[in-house]
Amino acid sequence: MTVAKTAVRKTVERQTGVALWRQIADRIRLAISNGDYDTTGMVPPETALAQEFGVNRHTVRSALAALADEGLVRAVQGRGTLIERKERVTYQISRRTRFSQGLGRQVKEIGSRLLGHDQVPASGEIATALGLAPGALLVELHTVSSGDGRPLSAAVSYFPADRFPRMAEEYARLGSVTKVFSAHGLDDYVRASTEIVARHADAEELALLELSPGAIVLEAHAVNADLEGRPVEFSRTRFAADRMKLRIET
Amino acid sequence: MTVAKTAVRKTVERQTGVALWRQIADRIRLAISNGDYDTTGMVPPETALAQEFGVNRHTVRSALAALADEGLVRAVQGRGTLIERKERVTYQISRRTRFSQGLGRQVKEIGSRLLGHDQVPASGEIATALGLAPGALLVELHTVSSGDGRPLSAAVSYFPADRFPRMAEEYARLGSVTKVFSAHGLDDYVRASTEIVARHADAEELALLELSPGAIVLEAHAVNADLEGRPVEFSRTRFAADRMKLRIET
DNA sequence: AAAGATTTGTCCGTATGTATG
DNA sequence: ACATACATACGGACAAATCTT
């Protein structure tokens, strides 16, 4: 191919504060989720991986041990390293985005846990997004959602308290924002806008999403509105980036 | 908030393959982009940071040195460590997404560099996305785009060779896919779908986007189609995550 | 069934990077 | 700048489990 030659190392980088075994674990995880090893259902032999990445076999073993610890692969002596789980869950963003709905076909069991709730005054970005005067009362929900036992996202959601006074209690009972909206007489709503940023997870997110340090989160700020265009929800959702893919239909 | 005085390193962890200085650099970078230090425009003193994170001052110095190397902060003897503030550029994704258009209002100067081009047979995901039989000829473009001299994205784009035979040459001349489409008689097109994944940058991306090791890229796979719904472009764009925000209008 | 090849598991030692004081 | 402790990475050798011939 006619590409200008750049002095690019095809191998992993050293002395960067990120251990080689972790960089290699990241690359193998990506290859697995890309389906690169689907023909065999196994990771290539340690010696082959060591050669591919230009490192010692021990280093590859450290990487595979980390992936085994995540439950992504399982090593069997004499046979190889089997892939246990490869799928990234796709989260679809469209005008009719519903959290649980799209996920239902991809995982057997969806979990929604309410970590806590509060009443807070609107301010700044949230007040603007919801079209409220600063100081208007909001219901704040902290939730974690998981698929087949693996945490997928941690969210903080805000709702106008005057319109959805029983939000927290109903959510604890129903486990779905869509159902609580229904219980408050709002039968339909649409996604107005979504903003997405990627960054390293902070300590709280590492704990909530059961991630290891250096992990990445996709943070989405979303506004949902009723059919008259009045905003009904502002949410800040942190997705575990290595377990999720976002799909946007336009 | 009430925090225990002996906050013993709840925030950073050891033996995880990520050096403490890098974990701390990540946290300071996040705090800067959150605007936590906006009142002073400076990072707190090294001793304060060392105490906050429960690490030795040497470790904090390593973290700050890394951030200075990125150009995010500048240490001045006797004064402190000054923040060189940089805003995230917003990239808007909608049915009418045009790369250069939305960026124009946010940066003074947009740069588009053609790294190379090739003719390749369609296969796998790309053939599917473009609705072509495997083996159909494609034009492949490698490009890097920047705003005010900072690299923002690196893309590999594919176009049906029979419909856009002069794609590579015209792009080199016009510097915009939209203009080349026009030159081939395609006056309008729409974004059909976009899939987004976040991951660590590989060695090639670190070089192309001038990132430091451990940096994050947002990878978007997009399909553009003409008004009859026939796909005209498949692109795989890697955005420098710490310089970009994606906005989705639905 | 036996032998050899392949692949993961474990042990030794050495050099360098990271973190503290 | 120095000293100390631990994590990371490398190299080699061999054992144990599995598959192929």
Coordinates of C-alpha atoms (C1' of nucleotides) in Angstrom, one line a residue:
Chain A
M1 CA 0.0 0.0 0.0
T2 CA 1.2 3.5 -0.7
V3 CA 1.3 4.8 2.8
A4 CA 3.9 7.3 4.0
K5 CA 6.3 5.3 6.2
T6 CA 6.2 6.4 9.8
A7 CA 8.5 5.1 12.5
V8 CA 5.8 3.1 14.2
R9 CA 6.5 0.2 16.6
K10 CA 4.1 -2.6 15.8
T11 CA 4.8 -4.0 19.3
V12 CA 3.8 -2.8 22.7
E13 CA 5.5 0.1 24.3
R14 CA 7.8 0.0 27.3
Q15 CA 8.5 2.3 30.2
T16 CA 5.2 4.0 30.0
G17 CA 3.8 3.4 33.4
V18 CA 1.5 0.7 32.0
A19 CA 2.9 -2.8 32.5
L20 CA 3.5 -4.8 29.3
W21 CA 1.2 -7.7 30.5
R22 CA -1.6 -5.2 30.9
Q23 CA -1.1 -3.7 27.4
I24 CA -1.1 -7.2 26.0
A25 CA -4.2 -8.2 28.0
D26 CA -6.0 -5.2 26.5
R27 CA -5.0 -6.2 23.0
I28 CA -6.0 -9.8 23.4
R29 CA -9.3 -8.7 25.0
L30 CA -9.9 -6.5 22.0
A31 CA -9.0 -9.3 19.5
I32 CA -11.5 -11.6 21.3
S33 CA -14.3 -9.1 21.2
N34 CA -13.5 -8.5 17.5
G35 CA -14.0 -12.2 16.9
D36 CA -10.4 -12.7 15.6
Y37 CA -10.2 -16.1 17.2
D38 CA -13.7 -17.3 16.4
T39 CA -12.6 -20.1 14.1
T40 CA -11.0 -22.0 17.0
G41 CA -12.7 -20.6 20.0
M42 CA -9.3 -20.4 21.6
V43 CA -6.6 -17.9 22.0
P44 CA -3.4 -18.7 20.1
P45 CA -0.7 -20.6 22.0
E46 CA 1.4 -18.6 24.5
T47 CA 4.5 -19.0 22.4
A48 CA 2.7 -17.6 19.3
L49 CA 1.4 -14.6 21.2
A50 CA 4.8 -14.0 22.7
Q51 CA 6.3 -13.9 19.3
E52 CA 3.5 -11.7 17.9
F53 CA 3.9 -9.1 20.6
G54 CA 7.7 -9.5 20.8
V55 CA 7.7 -10.3 24.5
N56 CA 8.6 -13.2 26.7
R57 CA 6.1 -16.0 27.2
H58 CA 6.0 -15.2 30.9
T59 CA 4.6 -11.8 30.1
V60 CA 1.9 -13.3 27.9
R61 CA 1.1 -15.6 30.7
S62 CA 0.6 -12.7 33.1
A63 CA -1.8 -11.1 30.5
L64 CA -3.7 -14.3 30.1
A65 CA -3.9 -14.8 33.9
A66 CA -5.5 -11.3 34.2
L67 CA -8.0 -12.2 31.5
A68 CA -8.7 -15.6 33.2
D69 CA -9.3 -13.6 36.4
E70 CA -11.9 -11.5 34.5
G71 CA -13.6 -14.7 33.5
L72 CA -12.9 -14.0 29.8
V73 CA -10.8 -17.0 29.1
R74 CA -9.9 -20.3 30.8
A75 CA -6.6 -22.1 30.4
V76 CA -6.5 -25.9 30.2
Q77 CA -3.1 -27.6 30.5
G78 CA -2.2 -29.4 27.3
R79 CA -5.1 -28.0 25.3
G80 CA -4.8 -24.3 25.2
T81 CA -6.6 -21.2 26.5
L82 CA -10.4 -21.3 25.8
I83 CA -12.5 -18.3 25.3
E84 CA -15.4 -18.2 27.7
R85 CA -17.1 -15.0 26.8
K86 CA -16.5 -12.7 23.8
E87 CA -19.5 -10.6 23.2
R88 CA -19.7 -6.9 23.7
V89 CA -23.2 -5.9 24.5
T90 CA -24.6 -3.4 22.0
Y91 CA -26.5 -0.4 23.4
Q92 CA -28.6 1.2 20.8
I93 CA -29.2 5.0 20.8
S94 CA -32.0 6.2 18.7
R95 CA -35.1 8.4 19.1
R96 CA -36.8 5.5 20.8
T97 CA -34.0 4.4 23.1
R98 CA -35.1 2.2 26.0
F99 CA -32.4 0.9 28.3
S100 CA -33.7 -2.6 29.1
Q101 CA -35.4 -3.3 25.8
G102 CA -32.4 -3.5 23.5
L103 CA -30.3 -5.4 26.0
G104 CA -33.0 -8.0 26.6
R105 CA -32.1 -10.0 23.4
Q106 CA -28.4 -10.0 24.1
V107 CA -28.2 -11.1 27.8
K108 CA -30.3 -13.7 29.6
E109 CA -30.8 -11.7 32.7
I110 CA -30.9 -7.9 33.3
G111 CA -30.2 -6.6 36.7
S112 CA -31.1 -3.1 37.9
R113 CA -30.0 -2.0 41.4
L114 CA -31.0 1.2 43.0
L115 CA -28.0 2.4 45.0
G116 CA -29.7 5.4 46.5
H117 CA -31.9 8.5 45.9
D118 CA -32.1 12.1 46.9
Q119 CA -33.9 15.4 46.3
V120 CA -31.7 18.1 45.0
P121 CA -32.1 21.6 43.5
A122 CA -31.4 21.9 39.8
S123 CA -28.3 23.8 38.7
G124 CA -25.9 24.3 35.9
E125 CA -25.9 21.8 33.0
I126 CA -28.8 19.8 34.5
A127 CA -31.1 22.8 34.9
T128 CA -30.3 23.9 31.3
A129 CA -30.8 20.5 29.9
L130 CA -34.2 20.1 31.6
G131 CA -35.3 23.6 30.9
L132 CA -35.8 24.4 34.5
A133 CA -35.0 27.4 36.6
P134 CA -32.0 26.8 38.9
G135 CA -33.3 25.7 42.3
A136 CA -36.2 23.7 41.0
L137 CA -36.5 20.4 42.9
L138 CA -35.2 17.2 41.2
V139 CA -35.3 13.6 42.2
E140 CA -31.9 12.1 41.9
L141 CA -31.4 8.3 41.3
H142 CA -28.2 6.3 41.5
T143 CA -28.4 3.0 39.7
V144 CA -26.2 0.2 38.5
S145 CA -27.3 -2.1 35.7
S146 CA -25.9 -5.5 34.8
G147 CA -26.3 -8.2 32.3
D148 CA -25.9 -11.8 33.4
G149 CA -24.3 -10.6 36.6
R150 CA -21.7 -8.4 34.9
P151 CA -22.0 -4.7 35.7
L152 CA -22.6 -2.8 32.4
S153 CA -23.4 0.8 33.5
A154 CA -23.7 3.1 36.4
A155 CA -26.1 6.0 36.1
V156 CA -27.2 9.1 37.9
S157 CA -30.6 10.3 36.7
Y158 CA -32.5 13.5 37.4
F159 CA -36.3 14.0 37.1
P160 CA -38.5 17.0 37.8
A161 CA -39.8 16.3 41.4
D162 CA -43.1 18.1 40.8
R163 CA -44.0 15.9 37.8
F164 CA -42.6 12.6 39.2
P165 CA -42.9 12.8 43.0
R166 CA -42.9 9.1 43.6
M167 CA -40.0 8.3 41.2
A168 CA -37.6 6.8 43.8
E169 CA -40.1 4.6 45.5
E170 CA -41.7 3.4 42.3
Y171 CA -38.3 2.7 40.7
A172 CA -37.3 0.6 43.7
R173 CA -40.5 -1.4 43.1
L174 CA -40.7 -1.6 39.3
G175 CA -36.9 -1.5 38.4
S176 CA -37.4 0.5 35.2
V177 CA -37.7 4.2 34.4
T178 CA -40.1 3.5 31.6
K179 CA -42.5 1.8 33.9
V180 CA -42.3 4.6 36.5
F181 CA -43.1 7.1 33.7
S182 CA -46.1 5.0 32.8
A183 CA -47.2 4.9 36.5
H184 CA -47.1 8.7 36.5
G185 CA -49.2 8.9 33.4
L186 CA -46.4 9.4 30.8
D187 CA -46.8 6.7 28.3
D188 CA -44.3 7.7 25.7
Y189 CA -41.1 9.7 25.5
V190 CA -38.1 10.2 23.1
R191 CA -34.4 10.7 23.3
A192 CA -33.7 14.3 22.6
S193 CA -29.9 14.4 22.7
T194 CA -26.9 12.4 23.8
E195 CA -23.3 13.5 24.4
I196 CA -20.5 11.0 24.7
V197 CA -17.1 11.2 26.2
A198 CA -14.5 8.5 26.9
R199 CA -12.1 8.7 29.8
H200 CA -10.4 6.6 32.5
A201 CA -12.7 5.3 35.2
D202 CA -12.3 7.0 38.6
A203 CA -12.2 5.1 41.9
E204 CA -15.9 5.1 42.4
E205 CA -16.6 3.7 38.9
L206 CA -13.9 1.0 39.3
A207 CA -15.8 -0.2 42.4
L208 CA -19.3 0.1 41.0
L209 CA -18.6 -1.5 37.6
E210 CA -16.0 -4.0 39.0
L211 CA -13.3 -2.7 36.7
S212 CA -9.5 -2.9 37.1
P213 CA -7.4 0.3 37.3
G214 CA -6.8 1.9 33.9
A215 CA -10.1 0.8 32.6
I216 CA -12.2 3.0 30.4
V217 CA -15.7 4.3 30.8
L218 CA -18.0 5.8 28.1
E219 CA -19.9 8.6 29.8
A220 CA -23.2 9.6 28.1
H221 CA -25.2 12.7 29.0
A222 CA -28.7 12.1 27.8
V223 CA -31.9 14.1 27.7
N224 CA -35.3 12.4 27.3
A225 CA -38.4 14.4 26.6
D226 CA -42.1 13.8 26.3
L227 CA -43.9 14.0 23.0
E228 CA -44.5 17.7 23.5
G229 CA -40.8 18.2 23.7
R230 CA -40.7 18.9 27.5
P231 CA -37.6 17.3 29.0
V232 CA -38.5 14.6 31.6
E233 CA -35.1 13.2 32.4
F234 CA -31.4 14.0 32.4
S235 CA -29.1 11.2 32.9
R236 CA -25.3 10.7 33.3
T237 CA -24.5 7.1 32.5
R238 CA -21.1 5.5 32.7
F239 CA -20.7 2.4 30.6
A240 CA -17.9 -0.1 31.1
A241 CA -16.2 0.5 27.8
D242 CA -14.8 -3.0 27.3
R243 CA -18.2 -4.6 27.7
M244 CA -20.3 -2.3 25.6
K245 CA -20.6 -0.9 22.1
L246 CA -22.8 2.0 21.3
R247 CA -24.8 2.0 18.2
I248 CA -26.4 5.1 16.8
E249 CA -29.3 5.0 14.3
T250 CA -29.8 8.2 12.5
Chain B
M1 CA -18.6 15.8 52.2
T2 CA -17.1 14.2 55.3
V3 CA -14.0 12.2 54.4
A4 CA -12.0 10.3 56.9
K5 CA -8.7 12.1 57.7
T6 CA -6.7 8.9 57.2
A7 CA -7.9 8.5 53.7
V8 CA -5.5 5.6 53.0
R9 CA -5.2 5.3 49.3
K10 CA -8.8 4.5 48.5
T11 CA -8.2 6.0 45.2
V12 CA -5.1 4.4 43.7
E13 CA -4.2 0.7 43.8
R14 CA -1.0 -1.3 43.5
Q15 CA 0.0 -4.4 41.7
T16 CA -2.5 -3.8 39.0
G17 CA -0.1 -3.3 36.0
V18 CA -0.7 0.4 36.1
A19 CA 2.1 2.4 37.8
L20 CA 0.9 4.7 40.6
W21 CA 2.3 7.8 38.9
R22 CA 0.2 7.0 35.9
Q23 CA -3.0 6.4 37.9
I24 CA -2.4 9.7 39.6
A25 CA -1.7 11.5 36.3
D26 CA -5.0 10.1 35.0
R27 CA -6.8 11.5 38.1
I28 CA -5.2 14.9 37.9
R29 CA -6.0 15.0 34.1
L30 CA -9.6 14.2 34.9
A31 CA -9.8 16.8 37.7
I32 CA -8.4 19.4 35.3
S33 CA -11.0 18.6 32.6
N34 CA -13.7 18.7 35.3
G35 CA -12.7 22.2 36.1
D36 CA -11.8 21.4 39.7
Y37 CA -8.8 23.7 39.8
D38 CA -10.4 26.6 37.8
T39 CA -10.4 29.0 40.7
T40 CA -6.6 29.1 40.8
G41 CA -5.8 27.9 37.3
M42 CA -3.1 25.8 39.0
V43 CA -2.7 22.3 40.2
P44 CA -2.4 22.1 44.0
P45 CA 1.2 21.9 45.4
E46 CA 3.0 18.6 45.1
T47 CA 2.9 18.0 48.8
A48 CA -0.8 18.5 49.0
L49 CA -1.4 16.1 46.1
A50 CA 1.0 13.6 47.7
Q51 CA -1.1 13.7 50.9
E52 CA -4.4 13.6 49.0
F53 CA -3.4 10.4 47.2
G54 CA -1.5 9.0 50.0
V55 CA 1.8 8.6 48.0
N56 CA 5.3 10.0 48.2
R57 CA 6.0 13.3 46.6
H58 CA 8.4 11.7 44.1
T59 CA 5.4 9.8 42.7
V60 CA 3.4 12.9 42.3
R61 CA 6.3 14.5 40.5
S62 CA 6.4 11.6 38.1
A63 CA 2.7 12.1 37.4
L64 CA 3.1 15.9 36.8
A65 CA 6.1 15.3 34.6
A66 CA 4.0 13.1 32.4
L67 CA 1.2 15.7 32.2
A68 CA 3.8 18.4 31.4
D69 CA 5.1 16.1 28.6
E70 CA 1.6 16.0 27.2
G71 CA 1.5 19.8 27.3
L72 CA -1.4 19.9 29.7
V73 CA 0.4 21.6 32.6
R74 CA 3.6 23.7 32.9
A75 CA 5.7 23.6 36.1
V76 CA 7.3 26.9 37.2
Q77 CA 9.8 26.9 39.9
G78 CA 8.7 28.9 42.9
R79 CA 5.2 29.5 41.6
G80 CA 3.5 26.1 41.1
T81 CA 2.2 24.0 38.2
L82 CA 0.1 26.0 35.8
I83 CA -2.8 24.5 33.8
E84 CA -2.7 25.0 30.0
R85 CA -6.4 24.8 29.5
K86 CA -7.8 23.1 26.3
E87 CA -11.4 22.6 25.4
R88 CA -12.8 19.4 24.0
V89 CA -14.1 19.8 20.4
T90 CA -17.6 18.5 19.9
Y91 CA -18.2 16.2 17.0
Q92 CA -21.9 16.1 16.0
I93 CA -23.4 12.9 14.7
S94 CA -26.8 13.2 13.0
R95 CA -28.4 12.1 9.8
R96 CA -26.6 15.1 8.1
T97 CA -23.2 14.6 9.6
R98 CA -20.4 16.3 7.7
F99 CA -16.9 16.1 9.2
S100 CA -15.5 19.5 8.5
Q101 CA -18.7 21.5 8.8
G102 CA -19.4 21.1 12.5
L103 CA -15.8 21.5 13.5
G104 CA -15.4 24.8 11.6
R105 CA -17.1 26.9 14.2
Q106 CA -14.9 25.4 17.1
V107 CA -11.4 25.6 15.7
K108 CA -9.8 28.3 13.6
E109 CA -8.1 26.0 11.2
I110 CA -8.9 22.4 10.0
G111 CA -6.2 20.2 8.6
S112 CA -6.8 17.1 6.5
R113 CA -3.8 15.0 5.6
L114 CA -4.0 12.1 3.1
L115 CA -1.5 9.5 4.5
G116 CA -2.0 7.0 1.7
H117 CA -4.5 5.1 -0.5
D118 CA -5.0 1.7 -2.0
Q119 CA -7.4 -0.5 -3.9
V120 CA -8.5 -3.5 -1.9
P121 CA -11.2 -6.2 -2.3
A122 CA -14.2 -5.9 0.0
S123 CA -14.5 -8.5 2.8
G124 CA -16.2 -9.2 6.1
E125 CA -17.7 -6.3 8.0
I126 CA -16.9 -3.8 5.3
A127 CA -18.5 -5.8 2.5
T128 CA -21.6 -6.3 4.6
A129 CA -21.9 -2.7 5.6
L130 CA -21.6 -1.5 2.0
G131 CA -23.9 -4.2 0.7
L132 CA -21.3 -5.5 -1.7
A133 CA -20.2 -9.0 -2.7
P134 CA -16.9 -10.0 -1.1
G135 CA -14.2 -9.3 -3.6
A136 CA -15.7 -6.1 -5.0
L137 CA -13.1 -3.4 -5.5
L138 CA -12.8 -0.6 -2.9
V139 CA -10.8 2.6 -2.7
E140 CA -9.2 2.8 0.7
L141 CA -8.1 6.1 2.1
H142 CA -6.0 6.8 5.2
T143 CA -6.4 10.3 6.6
V144 CA -5.6 12.3 9.7
S145 CA -7.6 15.4 10.6
S146 CA -6.5 18.1 13.0
G147 CA -7.9 21.3 14.5
D148 CA -5.6 24.2 15.1
G149 CA -2.6 21.9 14.6
R150 CA -3.8 19.3 17.2
P151 CA -4.6 15.9 15.6
L152 CA -8.2 15.0 16.3
S153 CA -8.9 11.9 14.3
A154 CA -7.4 9.2 12.2
A155 CA -9.6 7.5 9.7
V156 CA -9.6 4.6 7.2
S157 CA -12.4 5.0 4.7
Y158 CA -13.7 2.7 2.0
F159 CA -15.6 3.6 -1.2
P160 CA -16.9 1.4 -4.0
A161 CA -14.2 1.8 -6.7
D162 CA -16.7 1.5 -9.6
R163 CA -18.7 4.4 -8.5
F164 CA -15.9 6.7 -7.2
P165 CA -12.9 5.7 -9.4
R166 CA -11.0 9.0 -8.9
M167 CA -11.6 9.1 -5.1
A168 CA -7.9 9.1 -4.0
E169 CA -6.7 11.7 -6.5
E170 CA -9.6 14.0 -6.0
Y171 CA -9.4 13.8 -2.2
A172 CA -5.7 14.7 -2.4
R173 CA -6.8 17.8 -4.4
L174 CA -10.0 18.8 -2.6
G175 CA -9.3 17.7 0.9
S176 CA -12.9 16.7 1.6
V177 CA -15.0 13.6 1.0
T178 CA -18.1 15.7 0.5
K179 CA -16.4 17.6 -2.3
V180 CA -15.2 14.4 -4.0
F181 CA -18.7 13.0 -3.8
S182 CA -19.9 16.2 -5.5
A183 CA -17.2 15.8 -8.2
H184 CA -18.6 12.3 -8.9
G185 CA -22.1 13.6 -9.2
L186 CA -23.3 12.7 -5.7
D187 CA -24.7 15.9 -4.3
D188 CA -26.2 14.6 -1.1
Y189 CA -25.8 11.8 1.3
V190 CA -26.8 10.8 4.8
R191 CA -25.4 9.0 7.8
A192 CA -27.0 5.6 8.0
S193 CA -25.5 4.2 11.2
T194 CA -22.6 4.7 13.6
E195 CA -21.1 2.3 16.1
I196 CA -18.9 3.5 18.8
V197 CA -16.3 1.7 21.0
A198 CA -13.8 3.1 23.4
R199 CA -10.4 1.4 24.0
H200 CA -6.8 2.1 24.6
A201 CA -4.8 3.5 21.6
D202 CA -2.4 1.1 19.9
A203 CA 1.1 2.1 18.9
E204 CA 0.1 3.3 15.4
E205 CA -2.6 5.5 16.9
L206 CA -0.3 6.9 19.5
A207 CA 2.0 8.1 16.7
L208 CA -0.7 9.4 14.3
L209 CA -2.7 11.3 16.9
E210 CA 0.4 12.4 18.9
L211 CA -0.9 10.8 22.1
S212 CA 0.9 9.5 25.1
P213 CA 0.8 5.8 26.0
G214 CA -2.3 4.7 27.9
A215 CA -4.4 7.3 26.0
I216 CA -7.9 6.5 24.9
V217 CA -9.4 6.5 21.4
L218 CA -13.1 6.5 20.4
E219 CA -13.5 4.2 17.4
A220 CA -16.5 4.9 15.3
H221 CA -17.6 2.7 12.4
A222 CA -19.9 4.7 10.2
V223 CA -21.9 4.0 7.1
N224 CA -22.9 6.8 4.8
A225 CA -25.5 6.3 2.1
D226 CA -27.0 8.2 -0.9
L227 CA -30.6 9.3 -0.8
E228 CA -31.8 6.0 -2.3
G229 CA -30.2 4.3 0.6
R230 CA -27.3 2.8 -1.3
P231 CA -24.2 2.8 0.9
V232 CA -21.4 5.0 -0.5
E233 CA -18.8 4.9 2.3
F234 CA -17.7 2.9 5.2
S235 CA -15.3 4.5 7.6
R236 CA -13.4 3.5 10.7
T237 CA -12.5 6.7 12.5
R238 CA -10.3 6.9 15.7
F239 CA -10.9 10.0 17.7
A240 CA -8.4 11.2 20.4
A241 CA -10.8 10.8 23.3
D242 CA -9.3 13.5 25.5
R243 CA -9.8 16.1 22.7
M244 CA -13.2 15.2 21.5
K245 CA -16.8 14.9 22.6
L246 CA -19.4 13.2 20.5
R247 CA -22.9 14.6 20.3
I248 CA -25.8 12.6 18.9
E249 CA -29.0 14.3 17.7
T250 CA -31.9 12.0 17.4
Chain C
dA1 C1' -1.5 -49.0 22.8
dA2 C1' 2.8 -46.3 22.5
dA3 C1' 5.6 -42.5 21.0
dG4 C1' 6.1 -37.9 19.8
dA5 C1' 4.4 -33.2 19.3
dT6 C1' 2.0 -29.5 21.4
dT7 C1' 0.6 -26.6 25.0
dT8 C1' 0.1 -25.0 29.7
dG9 C1' 2.2 -25.0 34.6
dT10 C1' 6.2 -24.3 37.7
dC11 C1' 10.8 -23.5 39.1
dC12 C1' 15.3 -21.3 38.9
dG13 C1' 18.0 -16.9 38.4
dT14 C1' 19.0 -11.9 36.7
dA15 C1' 18.1 -7.1 35.3
dT16 C1' 15.3 -3.1 35.3
dG17 C1' 11.3 -0.2 36.7
dT18 C1' 8.6 1.7 40.4
dA19 C1' 7.8 3.6 45.1
dT20 C1' 9.2 4.9 49.6
dG21 C1' 12.1 7.5 52.9
Chain D
dA1 C1' 21.6 11.7 45.4
dC2 C1' 21.4 7.3 48.0
dA3 C1' 19.5 3.2 50.0
dT4 C1' 15.8 -0.3 50.3
dA5 C1' 11.8 -3.2 48.9
dC6 C1' 8.8 -4.9 45.7
dA7 C1' 6.8 -5.4 40.9
dT8 C1' 7.9 -6.2 36.2
dA9 C1' 10.2 -8.5 32.4
dC10 C1' 13.4 -11.7 30.5
dG11 C1' 15.7 -16.3 29.7
dG12 C1' 16.0 -21.1 30.2
dA13 C1' 14.7 -25.8 31.8
dC14 C1' 11.6 -29.2 32.9
dA15 C1' 7.0 -31.2 34.4
dA16 C1' 2.2 -32.3 33.5
dA17 C1' -1.8 -32.7 30.6
dT18 C1' -3.7 -33.3 26.1
dC19 C1' -3.7 -34.3 21.2
dT20 C1' -1.9 -36.6 16.9
dT21 C1' 0.2 -40.2 14.4

